Short mmCIF file of C-alpha atoms and ligand atoms in Angstrom, two decimals:
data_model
loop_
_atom_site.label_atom_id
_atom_site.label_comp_id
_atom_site.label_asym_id
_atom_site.label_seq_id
_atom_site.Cartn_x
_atom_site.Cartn_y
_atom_site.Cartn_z
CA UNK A 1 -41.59 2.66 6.20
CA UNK A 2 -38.54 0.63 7.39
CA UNK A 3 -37.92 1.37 11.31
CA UNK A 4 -34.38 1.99 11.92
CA UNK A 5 -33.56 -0.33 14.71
CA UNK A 6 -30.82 -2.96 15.52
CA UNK A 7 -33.57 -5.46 14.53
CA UNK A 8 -33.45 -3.78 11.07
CA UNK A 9 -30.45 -3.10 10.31
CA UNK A 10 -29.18 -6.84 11.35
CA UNK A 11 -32.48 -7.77 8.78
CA UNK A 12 -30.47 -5.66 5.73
CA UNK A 13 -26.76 -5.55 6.81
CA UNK A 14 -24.54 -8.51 5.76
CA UNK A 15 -23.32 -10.10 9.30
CA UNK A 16 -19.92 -9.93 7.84
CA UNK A 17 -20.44 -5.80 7.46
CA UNK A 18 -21.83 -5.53 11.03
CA UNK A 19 -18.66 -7.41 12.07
CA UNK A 20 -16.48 -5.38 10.96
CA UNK A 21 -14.54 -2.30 12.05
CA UNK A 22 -14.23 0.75 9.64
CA UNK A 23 -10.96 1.43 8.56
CA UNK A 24 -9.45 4.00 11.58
CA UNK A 25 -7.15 6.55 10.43
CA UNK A 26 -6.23 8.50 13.62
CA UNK A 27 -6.37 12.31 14.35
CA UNK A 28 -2.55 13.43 13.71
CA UNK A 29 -2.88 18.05 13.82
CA UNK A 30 -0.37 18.88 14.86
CA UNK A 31 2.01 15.86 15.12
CA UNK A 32 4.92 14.45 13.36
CA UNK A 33 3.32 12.26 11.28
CA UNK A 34 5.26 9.40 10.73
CA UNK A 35 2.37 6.63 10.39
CA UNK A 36 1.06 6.52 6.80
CA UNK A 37 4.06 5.91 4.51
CA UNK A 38 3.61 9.64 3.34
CA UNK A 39 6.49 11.44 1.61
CA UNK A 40 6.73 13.87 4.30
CA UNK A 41 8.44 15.99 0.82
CA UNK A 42 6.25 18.79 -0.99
CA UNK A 43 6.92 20.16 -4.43
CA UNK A 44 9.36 22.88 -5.26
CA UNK A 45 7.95 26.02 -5.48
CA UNK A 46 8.27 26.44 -8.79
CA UNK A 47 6.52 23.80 -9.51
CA UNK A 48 3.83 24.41 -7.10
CA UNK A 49 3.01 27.53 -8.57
CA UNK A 50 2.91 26.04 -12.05
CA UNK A 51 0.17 23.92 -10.47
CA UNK A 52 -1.44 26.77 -9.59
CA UNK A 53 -1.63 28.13 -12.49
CA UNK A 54 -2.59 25.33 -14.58
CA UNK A 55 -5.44 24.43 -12.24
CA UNK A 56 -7.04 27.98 -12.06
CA UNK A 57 -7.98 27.61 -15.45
CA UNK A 58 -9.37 23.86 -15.45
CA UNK A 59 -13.20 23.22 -16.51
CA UNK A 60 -14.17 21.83 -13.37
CA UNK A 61 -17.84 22.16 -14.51
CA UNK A 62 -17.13 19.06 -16.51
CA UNK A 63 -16.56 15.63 -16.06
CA UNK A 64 -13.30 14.14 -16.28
CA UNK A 65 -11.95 12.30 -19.33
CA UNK A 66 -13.13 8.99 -18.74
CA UNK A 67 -10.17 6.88 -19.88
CA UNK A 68 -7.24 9.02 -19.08
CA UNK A 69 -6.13 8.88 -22.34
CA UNK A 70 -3.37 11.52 -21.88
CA UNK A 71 -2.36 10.75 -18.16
CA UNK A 72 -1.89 7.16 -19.20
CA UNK A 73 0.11 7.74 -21.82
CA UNK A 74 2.73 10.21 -19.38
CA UNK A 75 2.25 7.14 -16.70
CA UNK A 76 3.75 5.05 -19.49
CA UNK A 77 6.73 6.43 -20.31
CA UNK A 78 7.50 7.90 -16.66
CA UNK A 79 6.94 4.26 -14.94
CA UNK A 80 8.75 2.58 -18.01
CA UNK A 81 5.46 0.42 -19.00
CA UNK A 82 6.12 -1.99 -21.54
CA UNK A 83 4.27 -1.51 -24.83
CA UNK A 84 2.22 -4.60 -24.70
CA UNK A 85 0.87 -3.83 -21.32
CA UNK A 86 -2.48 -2.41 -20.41
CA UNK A 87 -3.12 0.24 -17.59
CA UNK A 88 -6.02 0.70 -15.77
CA UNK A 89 -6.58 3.12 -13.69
CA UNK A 90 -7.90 3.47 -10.05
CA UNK A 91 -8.94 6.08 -7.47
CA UNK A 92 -5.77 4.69 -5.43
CA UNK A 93 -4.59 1.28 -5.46
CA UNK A 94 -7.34 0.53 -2.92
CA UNK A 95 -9.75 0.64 -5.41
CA UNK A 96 -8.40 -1.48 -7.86
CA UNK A 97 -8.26 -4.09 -5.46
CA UNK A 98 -11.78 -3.95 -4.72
CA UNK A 99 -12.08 -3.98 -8.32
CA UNK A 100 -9.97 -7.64 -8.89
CA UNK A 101 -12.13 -8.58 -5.81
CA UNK A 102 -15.45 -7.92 -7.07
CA UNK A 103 -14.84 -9.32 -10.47
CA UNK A 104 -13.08 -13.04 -8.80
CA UNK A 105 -16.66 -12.90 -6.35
CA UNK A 106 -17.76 -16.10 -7.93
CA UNK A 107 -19.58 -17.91 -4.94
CA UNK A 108 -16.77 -19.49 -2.88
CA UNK A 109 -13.88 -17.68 -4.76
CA UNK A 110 -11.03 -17.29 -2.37
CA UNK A 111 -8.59 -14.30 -2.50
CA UNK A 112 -5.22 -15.59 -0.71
CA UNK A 113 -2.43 -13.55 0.86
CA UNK A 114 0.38 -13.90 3.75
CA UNK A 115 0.20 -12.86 7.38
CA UNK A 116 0.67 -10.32 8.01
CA UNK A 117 -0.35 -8.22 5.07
CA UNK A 118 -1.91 -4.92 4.30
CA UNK A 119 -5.42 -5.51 5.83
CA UNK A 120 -7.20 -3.56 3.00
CA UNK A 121 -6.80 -7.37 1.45
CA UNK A 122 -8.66 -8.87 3.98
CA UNK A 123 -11.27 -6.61 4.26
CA UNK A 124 -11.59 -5.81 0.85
CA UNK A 125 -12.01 -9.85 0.26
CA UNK A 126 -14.98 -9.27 3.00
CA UNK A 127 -16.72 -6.24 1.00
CA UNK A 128 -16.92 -8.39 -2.27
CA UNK A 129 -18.19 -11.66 -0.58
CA UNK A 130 -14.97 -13.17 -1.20
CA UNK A 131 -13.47 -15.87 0.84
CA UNK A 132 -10.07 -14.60 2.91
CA UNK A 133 -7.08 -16.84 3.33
CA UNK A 134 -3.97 -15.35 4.71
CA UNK A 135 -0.77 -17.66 5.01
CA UNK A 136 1.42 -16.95 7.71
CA UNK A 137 4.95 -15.81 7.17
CA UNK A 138 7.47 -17.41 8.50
CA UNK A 139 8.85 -15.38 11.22
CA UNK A 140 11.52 -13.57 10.07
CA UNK A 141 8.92 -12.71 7.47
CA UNK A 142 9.94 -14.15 4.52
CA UNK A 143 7.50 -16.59 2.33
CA UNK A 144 6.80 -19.87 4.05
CA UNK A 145 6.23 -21.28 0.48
CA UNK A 146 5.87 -25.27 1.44
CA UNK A 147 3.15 -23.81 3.57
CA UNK A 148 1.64 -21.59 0.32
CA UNK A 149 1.69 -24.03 -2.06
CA UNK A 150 -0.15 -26.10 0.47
CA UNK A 151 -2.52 -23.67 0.15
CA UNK A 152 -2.82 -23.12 -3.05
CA UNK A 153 -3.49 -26.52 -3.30
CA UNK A 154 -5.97 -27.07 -1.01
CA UNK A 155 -7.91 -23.29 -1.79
CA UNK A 156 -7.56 -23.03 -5.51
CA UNK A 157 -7.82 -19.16 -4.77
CA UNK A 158 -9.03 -17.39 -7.68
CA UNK A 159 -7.03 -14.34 -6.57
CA UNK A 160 -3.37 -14.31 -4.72
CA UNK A 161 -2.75 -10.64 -3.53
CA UNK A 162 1.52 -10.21 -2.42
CA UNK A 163 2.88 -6.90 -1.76
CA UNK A 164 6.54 -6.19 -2.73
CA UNK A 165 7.84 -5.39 -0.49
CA UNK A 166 5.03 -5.91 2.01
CA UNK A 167 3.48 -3.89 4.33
CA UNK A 168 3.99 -3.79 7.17
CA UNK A 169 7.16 -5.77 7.52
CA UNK A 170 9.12 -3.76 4.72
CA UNK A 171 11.17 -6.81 3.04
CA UNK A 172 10.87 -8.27 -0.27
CA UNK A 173 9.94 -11.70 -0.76
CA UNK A 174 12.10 -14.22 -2.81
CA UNK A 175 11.59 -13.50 -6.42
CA UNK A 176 12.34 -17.54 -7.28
CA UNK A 177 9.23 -18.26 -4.46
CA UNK A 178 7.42 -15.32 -6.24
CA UNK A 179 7.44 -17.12 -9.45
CA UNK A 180 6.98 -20.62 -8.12
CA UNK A 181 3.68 -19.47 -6.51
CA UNK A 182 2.62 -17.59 -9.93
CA UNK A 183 3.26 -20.99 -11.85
CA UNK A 184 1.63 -22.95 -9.29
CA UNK A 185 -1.48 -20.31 -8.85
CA UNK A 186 -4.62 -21.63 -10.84
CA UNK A 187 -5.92 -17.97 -10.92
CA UNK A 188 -4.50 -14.39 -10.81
CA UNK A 189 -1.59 -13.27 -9.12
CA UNK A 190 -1.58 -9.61 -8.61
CA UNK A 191 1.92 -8.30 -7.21
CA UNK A 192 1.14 -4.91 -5.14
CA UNK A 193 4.63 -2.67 -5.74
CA UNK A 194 3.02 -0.14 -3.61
CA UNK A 195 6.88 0.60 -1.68
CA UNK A 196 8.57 -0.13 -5.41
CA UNK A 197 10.20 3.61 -5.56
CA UNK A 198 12.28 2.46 -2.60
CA UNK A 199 13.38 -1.31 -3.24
CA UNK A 200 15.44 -1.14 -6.77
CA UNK A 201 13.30 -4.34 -7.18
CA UNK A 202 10.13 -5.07 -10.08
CA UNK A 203 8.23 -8.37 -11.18
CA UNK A 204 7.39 -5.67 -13.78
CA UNK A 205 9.66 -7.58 -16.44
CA UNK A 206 7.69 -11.12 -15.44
CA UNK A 207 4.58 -9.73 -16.60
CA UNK A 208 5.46 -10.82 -20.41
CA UNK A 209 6.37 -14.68 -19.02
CA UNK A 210 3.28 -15.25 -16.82
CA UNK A 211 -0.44 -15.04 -18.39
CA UNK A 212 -1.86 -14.95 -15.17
CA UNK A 213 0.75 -12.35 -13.18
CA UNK A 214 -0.70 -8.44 -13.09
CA UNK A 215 1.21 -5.69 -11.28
CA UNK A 216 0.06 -2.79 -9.38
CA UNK A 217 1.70 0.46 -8.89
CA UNK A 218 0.69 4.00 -6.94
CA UNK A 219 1.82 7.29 -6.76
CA UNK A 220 0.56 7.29 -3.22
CA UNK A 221 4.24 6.87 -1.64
CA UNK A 222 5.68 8.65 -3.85
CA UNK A 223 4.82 11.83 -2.80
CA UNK A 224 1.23 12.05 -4.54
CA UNK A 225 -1.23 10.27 -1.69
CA UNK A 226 -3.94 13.38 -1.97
CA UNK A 227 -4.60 12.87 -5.17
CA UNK A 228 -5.03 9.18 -5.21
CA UNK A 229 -3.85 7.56 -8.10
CA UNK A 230 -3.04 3.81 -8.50
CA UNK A 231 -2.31 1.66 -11.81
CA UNK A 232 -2.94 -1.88 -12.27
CA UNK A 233 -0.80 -3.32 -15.32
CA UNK A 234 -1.48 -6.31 -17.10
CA UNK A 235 -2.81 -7.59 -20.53
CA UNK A 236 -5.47 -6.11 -22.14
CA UNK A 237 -7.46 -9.57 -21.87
CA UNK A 238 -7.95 -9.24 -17.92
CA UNK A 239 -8.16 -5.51 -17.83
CA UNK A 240 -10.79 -5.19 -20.13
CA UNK A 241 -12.97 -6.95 -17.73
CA UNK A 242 -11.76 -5.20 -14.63
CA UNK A 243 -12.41 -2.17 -17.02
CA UNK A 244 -16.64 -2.89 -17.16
CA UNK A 245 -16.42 -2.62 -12.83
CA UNK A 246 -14.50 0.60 -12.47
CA UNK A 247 -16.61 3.68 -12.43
CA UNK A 248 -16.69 6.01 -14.85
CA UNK A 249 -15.08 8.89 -14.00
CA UNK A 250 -13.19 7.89 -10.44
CA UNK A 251 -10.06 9.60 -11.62
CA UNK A 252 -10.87 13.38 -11.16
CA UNK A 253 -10.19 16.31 -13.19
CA UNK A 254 -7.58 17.74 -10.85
CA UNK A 255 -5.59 14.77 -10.17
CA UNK A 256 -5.54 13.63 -13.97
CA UNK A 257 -4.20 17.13 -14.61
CA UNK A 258 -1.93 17.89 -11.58
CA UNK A 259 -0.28 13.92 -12.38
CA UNK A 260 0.25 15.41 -15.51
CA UNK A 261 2.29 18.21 -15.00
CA UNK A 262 4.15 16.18 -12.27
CA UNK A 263 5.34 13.70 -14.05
CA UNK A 264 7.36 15.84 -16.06
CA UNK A 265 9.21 16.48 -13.45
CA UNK A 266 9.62 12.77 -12.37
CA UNK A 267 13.57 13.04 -11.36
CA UNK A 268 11.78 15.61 -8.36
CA UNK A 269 10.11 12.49 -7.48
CA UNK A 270 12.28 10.06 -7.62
CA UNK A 271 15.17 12.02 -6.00
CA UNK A 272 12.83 12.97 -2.94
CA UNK A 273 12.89 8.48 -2.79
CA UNK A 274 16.10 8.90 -2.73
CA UNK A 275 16.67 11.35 0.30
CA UNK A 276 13.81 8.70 2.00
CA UNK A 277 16.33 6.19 1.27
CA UNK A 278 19.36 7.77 2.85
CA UNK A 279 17.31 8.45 5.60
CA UNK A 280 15.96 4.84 6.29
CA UNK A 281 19.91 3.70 6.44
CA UNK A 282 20.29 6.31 8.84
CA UNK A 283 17.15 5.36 10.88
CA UNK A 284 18.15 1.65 10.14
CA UNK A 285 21.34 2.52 12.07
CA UNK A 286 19.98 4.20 14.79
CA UNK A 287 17.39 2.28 15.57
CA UNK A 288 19.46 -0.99 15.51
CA UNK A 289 21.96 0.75 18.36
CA UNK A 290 19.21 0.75 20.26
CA UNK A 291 19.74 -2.04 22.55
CA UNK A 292 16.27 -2.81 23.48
CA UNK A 293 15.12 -3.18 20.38
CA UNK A 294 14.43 -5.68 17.39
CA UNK A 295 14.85 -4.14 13.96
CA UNK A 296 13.75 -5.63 10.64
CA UNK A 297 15.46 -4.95 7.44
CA UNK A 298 13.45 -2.42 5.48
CA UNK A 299 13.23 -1.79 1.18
CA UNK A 300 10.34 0.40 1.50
CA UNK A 301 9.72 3.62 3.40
CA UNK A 302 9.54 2.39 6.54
CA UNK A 303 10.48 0.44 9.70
CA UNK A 304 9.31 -2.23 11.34
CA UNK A 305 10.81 -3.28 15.23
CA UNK A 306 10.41 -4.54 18.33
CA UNK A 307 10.42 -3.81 21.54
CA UNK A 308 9.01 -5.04 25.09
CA UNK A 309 5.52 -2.87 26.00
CA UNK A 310 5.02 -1.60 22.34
CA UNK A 311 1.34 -0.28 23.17
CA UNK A 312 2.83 2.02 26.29
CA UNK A 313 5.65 3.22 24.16
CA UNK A 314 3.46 4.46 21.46
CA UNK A 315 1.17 6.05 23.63
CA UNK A 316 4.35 7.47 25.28
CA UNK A 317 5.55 8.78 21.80
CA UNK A 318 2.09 10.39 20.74
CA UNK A 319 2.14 12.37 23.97
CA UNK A 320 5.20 14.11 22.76
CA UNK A 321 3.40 14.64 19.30
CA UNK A 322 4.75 11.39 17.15
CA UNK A 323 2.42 9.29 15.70
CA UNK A 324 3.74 6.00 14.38
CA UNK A 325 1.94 2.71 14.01
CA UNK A 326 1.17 0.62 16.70
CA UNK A 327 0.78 -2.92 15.37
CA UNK A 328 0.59 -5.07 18.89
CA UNK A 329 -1.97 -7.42 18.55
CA UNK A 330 -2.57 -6.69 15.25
CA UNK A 331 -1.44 -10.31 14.46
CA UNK A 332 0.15 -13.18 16.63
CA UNK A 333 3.50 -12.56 14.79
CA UNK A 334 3.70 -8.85 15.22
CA UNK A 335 3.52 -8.73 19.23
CA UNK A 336 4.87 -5.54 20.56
CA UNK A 337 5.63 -4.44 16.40
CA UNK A 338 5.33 -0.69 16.41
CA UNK A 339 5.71 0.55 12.30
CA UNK A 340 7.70 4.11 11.72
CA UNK A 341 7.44 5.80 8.40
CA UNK A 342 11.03 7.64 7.27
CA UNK A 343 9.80 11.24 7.82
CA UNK A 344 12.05 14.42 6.87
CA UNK A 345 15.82 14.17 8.63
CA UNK A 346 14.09 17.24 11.41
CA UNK A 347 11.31 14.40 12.24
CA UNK A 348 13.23 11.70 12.17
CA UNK A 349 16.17 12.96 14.24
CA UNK A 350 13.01 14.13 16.52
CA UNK A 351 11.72 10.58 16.87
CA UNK A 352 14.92 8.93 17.60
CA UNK A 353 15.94 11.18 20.06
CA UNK A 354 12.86 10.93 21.96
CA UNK A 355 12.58 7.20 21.52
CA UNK A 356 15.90 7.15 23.20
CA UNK A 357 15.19 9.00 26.21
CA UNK A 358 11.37 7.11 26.80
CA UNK A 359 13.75 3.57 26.28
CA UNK A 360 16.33 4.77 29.11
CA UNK A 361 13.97 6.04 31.55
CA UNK A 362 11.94 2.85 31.14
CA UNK A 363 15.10 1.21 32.12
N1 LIG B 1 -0.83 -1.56 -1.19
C1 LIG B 1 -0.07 -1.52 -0.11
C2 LIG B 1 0.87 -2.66 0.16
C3 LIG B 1 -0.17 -0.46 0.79
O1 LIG B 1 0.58 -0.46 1.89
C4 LIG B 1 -1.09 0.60 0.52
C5 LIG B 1 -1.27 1.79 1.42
N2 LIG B 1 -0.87 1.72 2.69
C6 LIG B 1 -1.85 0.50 -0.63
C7 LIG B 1 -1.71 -0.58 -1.47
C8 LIG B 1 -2.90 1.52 -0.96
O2 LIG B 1 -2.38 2.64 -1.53
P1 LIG B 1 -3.25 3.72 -2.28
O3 LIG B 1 -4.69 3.32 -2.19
O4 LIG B 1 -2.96 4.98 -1.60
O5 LIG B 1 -2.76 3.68 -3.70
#
């Protein structure tokens, strides 16, 4: 029998594993929740109740279909996915990057990014034994592309992982640098358009041009996160192999059949975005009145800024029950960077008044 001590574990473990820190997600009952990139939207009623209905009467003794056949199909037409294009399907987009990752895990294989980017590319790199490269952003946080195609040079990374716009800094990248790094990459280059339901922006129409450009979409930010539904979309020639890693069944019953019905009611969706947009210019406004602050220009559904003693004012703002992100010391170039998703107008008016009054009595 194997004694479970530190000896042990340290014997079985990767050292890269016991390294690490588990994703957090902090405790938020009770709180304005402005930390996640949530639509802080529900459903009509109506539509809720059709939910209800529909799901009463679902054969949850079974397994789900494994390919989605129907689902993809409505995901098709809804996200305006051209013909020749493949989907595959994961249980979020977080999955189907650990997917990409443990497929590219050929010893040595680096998966590149920028700095900062969403950590779940970094880690994820970590869980399949992948080599990490991040390349900083410049710091306004646009591409420093001399300095990636340096890189891609010198790493011949097998994957490059960009989010568009990225998180956490909220801007787009250059689409010309976009394409000069896919025609310079020697392997994949997946574009993450995670934040695309609030940027008017898409590499979707590249994806016919570049053999080695795929494109990943979720439903997470726009208003679905609980059910966790990502797509990747490519050609069938790459997805066909990502298809012999993903598990069977890892899109459930319920969410295959509760994507359904919403995406019949897309225009729901996509004007909820649109309230989150009206609200980030008013935020964006706000926020950049605030003297003592440092806003950046957003196309997703949040902010990032600045301000001196980040840490302290975040603490300050969860005591009066608003969670935001606090990204200080997260990464040299995001010192004193605290990250605010656009809530509901009643949250957000909530936040900026209280930010307000914690600046001025700091002053
Ligand atoms: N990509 C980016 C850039 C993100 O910010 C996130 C979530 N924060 C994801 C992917 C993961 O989304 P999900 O797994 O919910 O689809």
């Amino acid at each position: 029998m194997l004694k479970l001590n530190l000896h042990s574990l340290s014997n079985i473990i990767r050292p890269e594993i016991l390294e690490l820190n588990a994703y957090h997600v902090p405790p938020a009952t009770g709180m304005i929740k402005l930390d996640a990139m949530e639509n802080p939207y529900t459903l009509p009623q109506a539509l809720q109740e059709d939910i209800e209905r529909l799901t009463a009467h679902t054969p949850i003794n079974r397994y789900p279909d494994p390919s989605a056949t129907l689902l993809k199909a409505t995901l098709r037409t809804a996200l305006q996915i051209p013909d020749r294009m493949d989907i595959m399907l994961g249980n979020g987009s977080d999955e189907i990057i650990q997917i990409i990752a443990m497929a590219a895990a050929r010893p040595g294989a680096v998966l590149m990014s920028v700095e900062p980017a969403f950590v779940m590319f970094r880690m994820i790199a970590t869980f399949a034994t992948m080599q990490y490269v991040g390349v900083p952003l410049r710091t306004d946080f646009s591409l420093d592309i001399d300095a990636m195609l340096d890189a891609i040079a010198r790493h011949k990374p097998a994957v490059i992982f960009l989010a568009y716009p990225n998180n956490p800094t909220g801007n787009l990248f250059d689409k010309e640098n976009i394409i000069k790094i896919i025609e310079a990459a020697p392997g994949l280059v997946v574009i993450d358009e995670a934040y695309h339901a609030f940027a008017d922006a898409s590499l979707m129409d590249k994806l016919a041009h570049h053999p080695n450009l795929l494109l990943m979409r979720t439903l997470s930010k726009l208003g679905l996160a609980g059910l966790r539904l990502g797509l990747l979309i490519g050609r069938t020639e790459w997805l066909s192999e990502f298809e012999k890693l993903r598990l069977p069944y890892n899109v459930s019953v319920l969410t295959q059949l509760v994507t359904e019905i919403v995406l019949q009611h897309m225009d729901i969706l996509i004007s909820q975005a649109e309230h989150i947009k009206a609200e980030r210019a008013r935020m964006l406004a706000q926020l950049t009145a605030m003297k003592s602050l440092a806003v950046f220009p957003s196309d997703a559904n949040f902010i990032l800024f600045r301000v001196d003693h980040a840490t302290h004012l975040f603490e300050k703002l969860k005591q009066h029950g608003i969670l935001i992100k606090n990204l200080d010391r997260s990464h040299p170039l995001l010192d004193n960077c605290l990250r605010v998703t656009v809530g509901t107008p009643d949250e957000n008016t909530q936040f900026l008044a209280t930010l307000e009054t914690l600046l001025q009595n700091e002053t």
